[in-house]
Amino acid sequence: MGNKRNKSKSLKQKVKLYVLGEGLTEYYYFKNIKDILNFNIKLEKKYFKESFNLVSMEKQAKIYQESNNHVICVFDMDIAQVSGNKTKINNFIKNYKDSTYITICHSMPTIEFWFLLHFVNTDKFYQNKKEVITELKKHPSFENYQTSKIFLENKNWVDELSNRIDIAIDNANRILKTKQKEDKKSYTYFPHAIKIIKDFK
């Protein structure tokens, strides 16, 4: 009986939570917040590619999921739309909407909108990354924000966000509760991802 319990416990410990993303911003955000908030997540930098590739992301997610691992797929909707794969992206989101192991975490227009919600409560429609970053830079701690490796690998910017993460979650959830399919507004599903990460043991 004792051996069975130990074996069951060992198998449970092998289950991991992976995060897949489309670029350096996503990679360093999760890498830094993992250290700051002690999140139990796995990241492999080689799968965070600057150019969004839905086929590669889904393929790797399925590979992780085969071992009953959990996977969070993070990407920006502005790049997804521009790439000409709007139907494929929407189907991707729909197919995994109720998945137990694969969670889709997308933001419109970009992950920077999630960062912005740490400081303001808004569902204003931003068309692209540039518009959101312009707004984000109005806040003192982010006036020098940029997407270069030198800036992103420094933990200070994520440390600032982590102190206000509950505010961002509340702001994002308010948008999602009233969001309709036809709405032209910015949004992010980061609250879903953060909840899964916090609940994962």
Short mmCIF file of C-alpha atoms in Angstrom, two decimals:
data_model
loop_
_atom_site.label_atom_id
_atom_site.label_comp_id
_atom_site.label_asym_id
_atom_site.label_seq_id
_atom_site.Cartn_x
_atom_site.Cartn_y
_atom_site.Cartn_z
CA MET A 1 0.00 0.00 0.00
CA GLY A 2 2.82 2.36 0.93
CA ASN A 3 4.59 1.72 -2.39
CA LYS A 4 1.44 2.55 -4.36
CA ARG A 5 1.04 5.83 -2.47
CA ASN A 6 4.67 6.77 -3.08
CA LYS A 7 4.36 5.89 -6.76
CA SER A 8 1.18 7.98 -7.08
CA LYS A 9 2.85 10.91 -5.35
CA SER A 10 5.89 10.61 -7.64
CA LEU A 11 3.76 10.64 -10.78
CA LYS A 12 1.86 13.69 -9.54
CA GLN A 13 5.10 15.59 -8.97
CA LYS A 14 6.17 15.01 -12.58
CA VAL A 15 3.26 17.04 -13.96
CA LYS A 16 4.49 20.48 -15.04
CA LEU A 17 3.01 23.79 -16.10
CA TYR A 18 4.62 25.19 -19.25
CA VAL A 19 4.23 28.64 -20.75
CA LEU A 20 4.63 29.20 -24.49
CA GLY A 21 4.82 32.70 -25.96
CA GLU A 22 5.61 34.59 -29.12
CA GLY A 23 8.60 36.73 -28.18
CA LEU A 24 11.12 38.19 -25.74
CA THR A 25 8.57 40.35 -23.93
CA GLU A 26 6.50 37.33 -22.95
CA TYR A 27 9.57 35.28 -22.09
CA TYR A 28 11.16 37.83 -19.77
CA TYR A 29 7.86 38.79 -18.17
CA PHE A 30 7.22 35.19 -17.13
CA LYS A 31 10.86 34.48 -16.33
CA ASN A 32 11.07 37.46 -13.99
CA ILE A 33 7.67 37.08 -12.37
CA LYS A 34 8.43 33.40 -11.80
CA ASP A 35 11.41 34.42 -9.66
CA ILE A 36 9.66 37.32 -7.93
CA LEU A 37 6.42 35.53 -7.01
CA ASN A 38 7.83 31.98 -6.91
CA PHE A 39 5.54 30.75 -9.65
CA ASN A 40 5.92 27.04 -10.42
CA ILE A 41 6.17 27.31 -14.22
CA LYS A 42 8.51 25.96 -16.88
CA LEU A 43 9.90 28.08 -19.71
CA GLU A 44 12.02 27.12 -22.68
CA LYS A 45 13.37 30.23 -24.37
CA LYS A 46 13.74 28.56 -27.77
CA TYR A 47 9.94 28.37 -28.07
CA PHE A 48 9.44 32.11 -27.55
CA LYS A 49 9.84 33.30 -31.12
CA GLU A 50 9.60 36.89 -32.34
CA SER A 51 7.43 35.95 -35.31
CA PHE A 52 4.12 34.38 -34.31
CA ASN A 53 3.75 30.85 -35.62
CA LEU A 54 0.47 29.22 -34.65
CA VAL A 55 1.38 25.82 -36.09
CA SER A 56 4.61 25.64 -34.06
CA MET A 57 2.90 26.82 -30.88
CA GLU A 58 0.09 24.29 -31.13
CA LYS A 59 2.50 21.49 -32.03
CA GLN A 60 4.69 22.15 -28.98
CA ALA A 61 1.66 22.56 -26.72
CA LYS A 62 0.43 19.13 -27.78
CA ILE A 63 3.86 17.61 -27.12
CA TYR A 64 3.87 19.01 -23.58
CA GLN A 65 0.26 17.96 -23.04
CA GLU A 66 0.90 14.33 -24.03
CA SER A 67 2.50 13.76 -20.62
CA ASN A 68 -0.53 15.32 -18.89
CA ASN A 69 1.39 18.56 -18.45
CA HIS A 70 -0.50 21.84 -18.47
CA VAL A 71 0.30 24.50 -21.05
CA ILE A 72 -0.51 28.22 -21.29
CA CYS A 73 -0.21 29.68 -24.79
CA VAL A 74 0.37 33.45 -24.77
CA PHE A 75 0.14 35.67 -27.83
CA ASP A 76 -0.90 39.11 -29.09
CA MET A 77 -4.02 39.41 -31.19
CA ASP A 78 -2.74 42.32 -33.30
CA ILE A 79 0.09 40.22 -34.73
CA ALA A 80 -2.23 37.26 -35.08
CA GLN A 81 -4.68 39.34 -37.13
CA VAL A 82 -1.99 40.97 -39.28
CA SER A 83 -0.46 37.62 -40.14
CA GLY A 84 -3.54 36.86 -42.23
CA ASN A 85 -4.57 33.93 -40.08
CA LYS A 86 -7.64 35.42 -38.44
CA THR A 87 -9.84 32.36 -39.04
CA LYS A 88 -7.13 29.95 -37.92
CA ILE A 89 -6.46 31.99 -34.79
CA ASN A 90 -10.15 32.13 -33.89
CA ASN A 91 -10.47 28.38 -34.42
CA PHE A 92 -7.38 27.80 -32.28
CA ILE A 93 -8.94 29.80 -29.45
CA LYS A 94 -12.30 28.05 -29.88
CA ASN A 95 -10.80 24.54 -30.00
CA TYR A 96 -9.07 24.92 -26.65
CA LYS A 97 -11.65 27.06 -24.90
CA ASP A 98 -12.72 24.21 -22.61
CA SER A 99 -9.46 22.26 -22.61
CA THR A 100 -8.25 20.84 -19.31
CA TYR A 101 -4.58 20.97 -20.22
CA ILE A 102 -4.14 23.80 -22.73
CA THR A 103 -5.10 27.38 -21.85
CA ILE A 104 -5.16 30.19 -24.39
CA CYS A 105 -4.08 33.59 -23.07
CA HIS A 106 -4.44 36.28 -25.73
CA SER A 107 -4.46 40.05 -25.46
CA MET A 108 -5.89 42.69 -27.75
CA PRO A 109 -3.85 44.33 -29.05
CA THR A 110 -0.74 43.15 -27.14
CA ILE A 111 0.64 42.02 -23.79
CA GLU A 112 1.43 45.67 -23.06
CA PHE A 113 -2.29 46.22 -22.50
CA TRP A 114 -2.04 43.78 -19.58
CA PHE A 115 0.85 45.88 -18.23
CA LEU A 116 -1.20 49.06 -18.65
CA LEU A 117 -4.05 47.64 -16.57
CA HIS A 118 -1.73 47.59 -13.57
CA PHE A 119 -2.07 51.38 -13.56
CA VAL A 120 -5.40 52.27 -15.16
CA ASN A 121 -8.88 50.83 -15.54
CA THR A 122 -9.73 51.17 -19.22
CA ASP A 123 -11.19 49.20 -22.10
CA LYS A 124 -10.24 51.81 -24.69
CA PHE A 125 -9.55 50.27 -28.06
CA TYR A 126 -5.85 50.42 -28.90
CA GLN A 127 -5.11 49.38 -32.46
CA ASN A 128 -1.51 48.31 -31.98
CA LYS A 129 1.47 47.91 -29.65
CA LYS A 130 2.74 51.44 -30.34
CA GLU A 131 -0.48 53.04 -29.06
CA VAL A 132 -0.45 51.02 -25.87
CA ILE A 133 3.23 51.67 -25.17
CA THR A 134 2.67 55.41 -25.63
CA GLU A 135 0.01 55.24 -22.89
CA LEU A 136 2.12 52.96 -20.71
CA LYS A 137 5.05 55.37 -20.79
CA LYS A 138 2.92 58.07 -19.12
CA HIS A 139 3.47 56.24 -15.84
CA PRO A 140 6.75 57.21 -14.13
CA SER A 141 8.05 53.69 -13.56
CA PHE A 142 7.51 52.82 -17.23
CA GLU A 143 8.60 56.01 -18.99
CA ASN A 144 11.70 54.18 -20.28
CA TYR A 145 9.88 50.99 -21.27
CA GLN A 146 11.15 49.27 -24.39
CA THR A 147 11.13 45.77 -25.85
CA SER A 148 14.90 45.36 -26.05
CA LYS A 149 16.61 42.45 -24.33
CA ILE A 150 18.68 44.84 -22.16
CA PHE A 151 15.53 46.41 -20.72
CA LEU A 152 13.40 43.27 -20.46
CA GLU A 153 15.91 41.03 -18.68
CA ASN A 154 16.15 43.51 -15.81
CA LYS A 155 13.66 42.47 -13.11
CA ASN A 156 12.77 45.97 -11.95
CA TRP A 157 9.90 46.55 -14.37
CA VAL A 158 8.28 43.21 -13.54
CA ASP A 159 8.84 43.81 -9.83
CA GLU A 160 6.81 47.02 -10.20
CA LEU A 161 4.03 45.14 -11.96
CA SER A 162 3.98 42.28 -9.45
CA ASN A 163 3.22 44.74 -6.66
CA ARG A 164 0.06 45.79 -8.51
CA ILE A 165 -0.98 42.49 -10.06
CA ASP A 166 -4.27 42.26 -8.12
CA ILE A 167 -5.29 45.66 -9.50
CA ALA A 168 -4.59 44.48 -13.04
CA ILE A 169 -6.54 41.27 -12.51
CA ASP A 170 -9.59 43.20 -11.26
CA ASN A 171 -9.40 45.67 -14.17
CA ALA A 172 -9.01 42.91 -16.76
CA ASN A 173 -11.84 40.83 -15.30
CA ARG A 174 -14.21 43.79 -15.42
CA ILE A 175 -13.58 44.07 -19.15
CA LEU A 176 -14.04 40.34 -19.76
CA LYS A 177 -17.34 40.26 -17.85
CA THR A 178 -18.92 42.82 -20.17
CA LYS A 179 -17.06 41.93 -23.36
CA GLN A 180 -19.20 40.89 -26.31
CA LYS A 181 -17.89 39.20 -29.45
CA GLU A 182 -18.64 42.27 -31.58
CA ASP A 183 -17.10 44.75 -29.15
CA LYS A 184 -14.28 46.86 -30.42
CA LYS A 185 -12.30 47.18 -27.23
CA SER A 186 -8.98 46.12 -25.82
CA TYR A 187 -8.90 43.11 -23.48
CA THR A 188 -6.64 40.44 -22.06
CA TYR A 189 -7.12 36.94 -20.71
CA PHE A 190 -4.13 37.17 -18.38
CA PRO A 191 -6.34 36.80 -15.26
CA HIS A 192 -7.16 33.25 -16.40
CA ALA A 193 -3.48 32.44 -16.87
CA ILE A 194 -2.44 33.94 -13.53
CA LYS A 195 -5.17 32.01 -11.70
CA ILE A 196 -4.01 28.72 -13.21
CA ILE A 197 -0.41 29.49 -12.28
CA LYS A 198 -1.32 30.43 -8.70
CA ASP A 199 -3.45 27.31 -8.30
CA PHE A 200 -0.80 25.00 -9.75
CA LYS A 201 1.11 23.08 -7.11
#
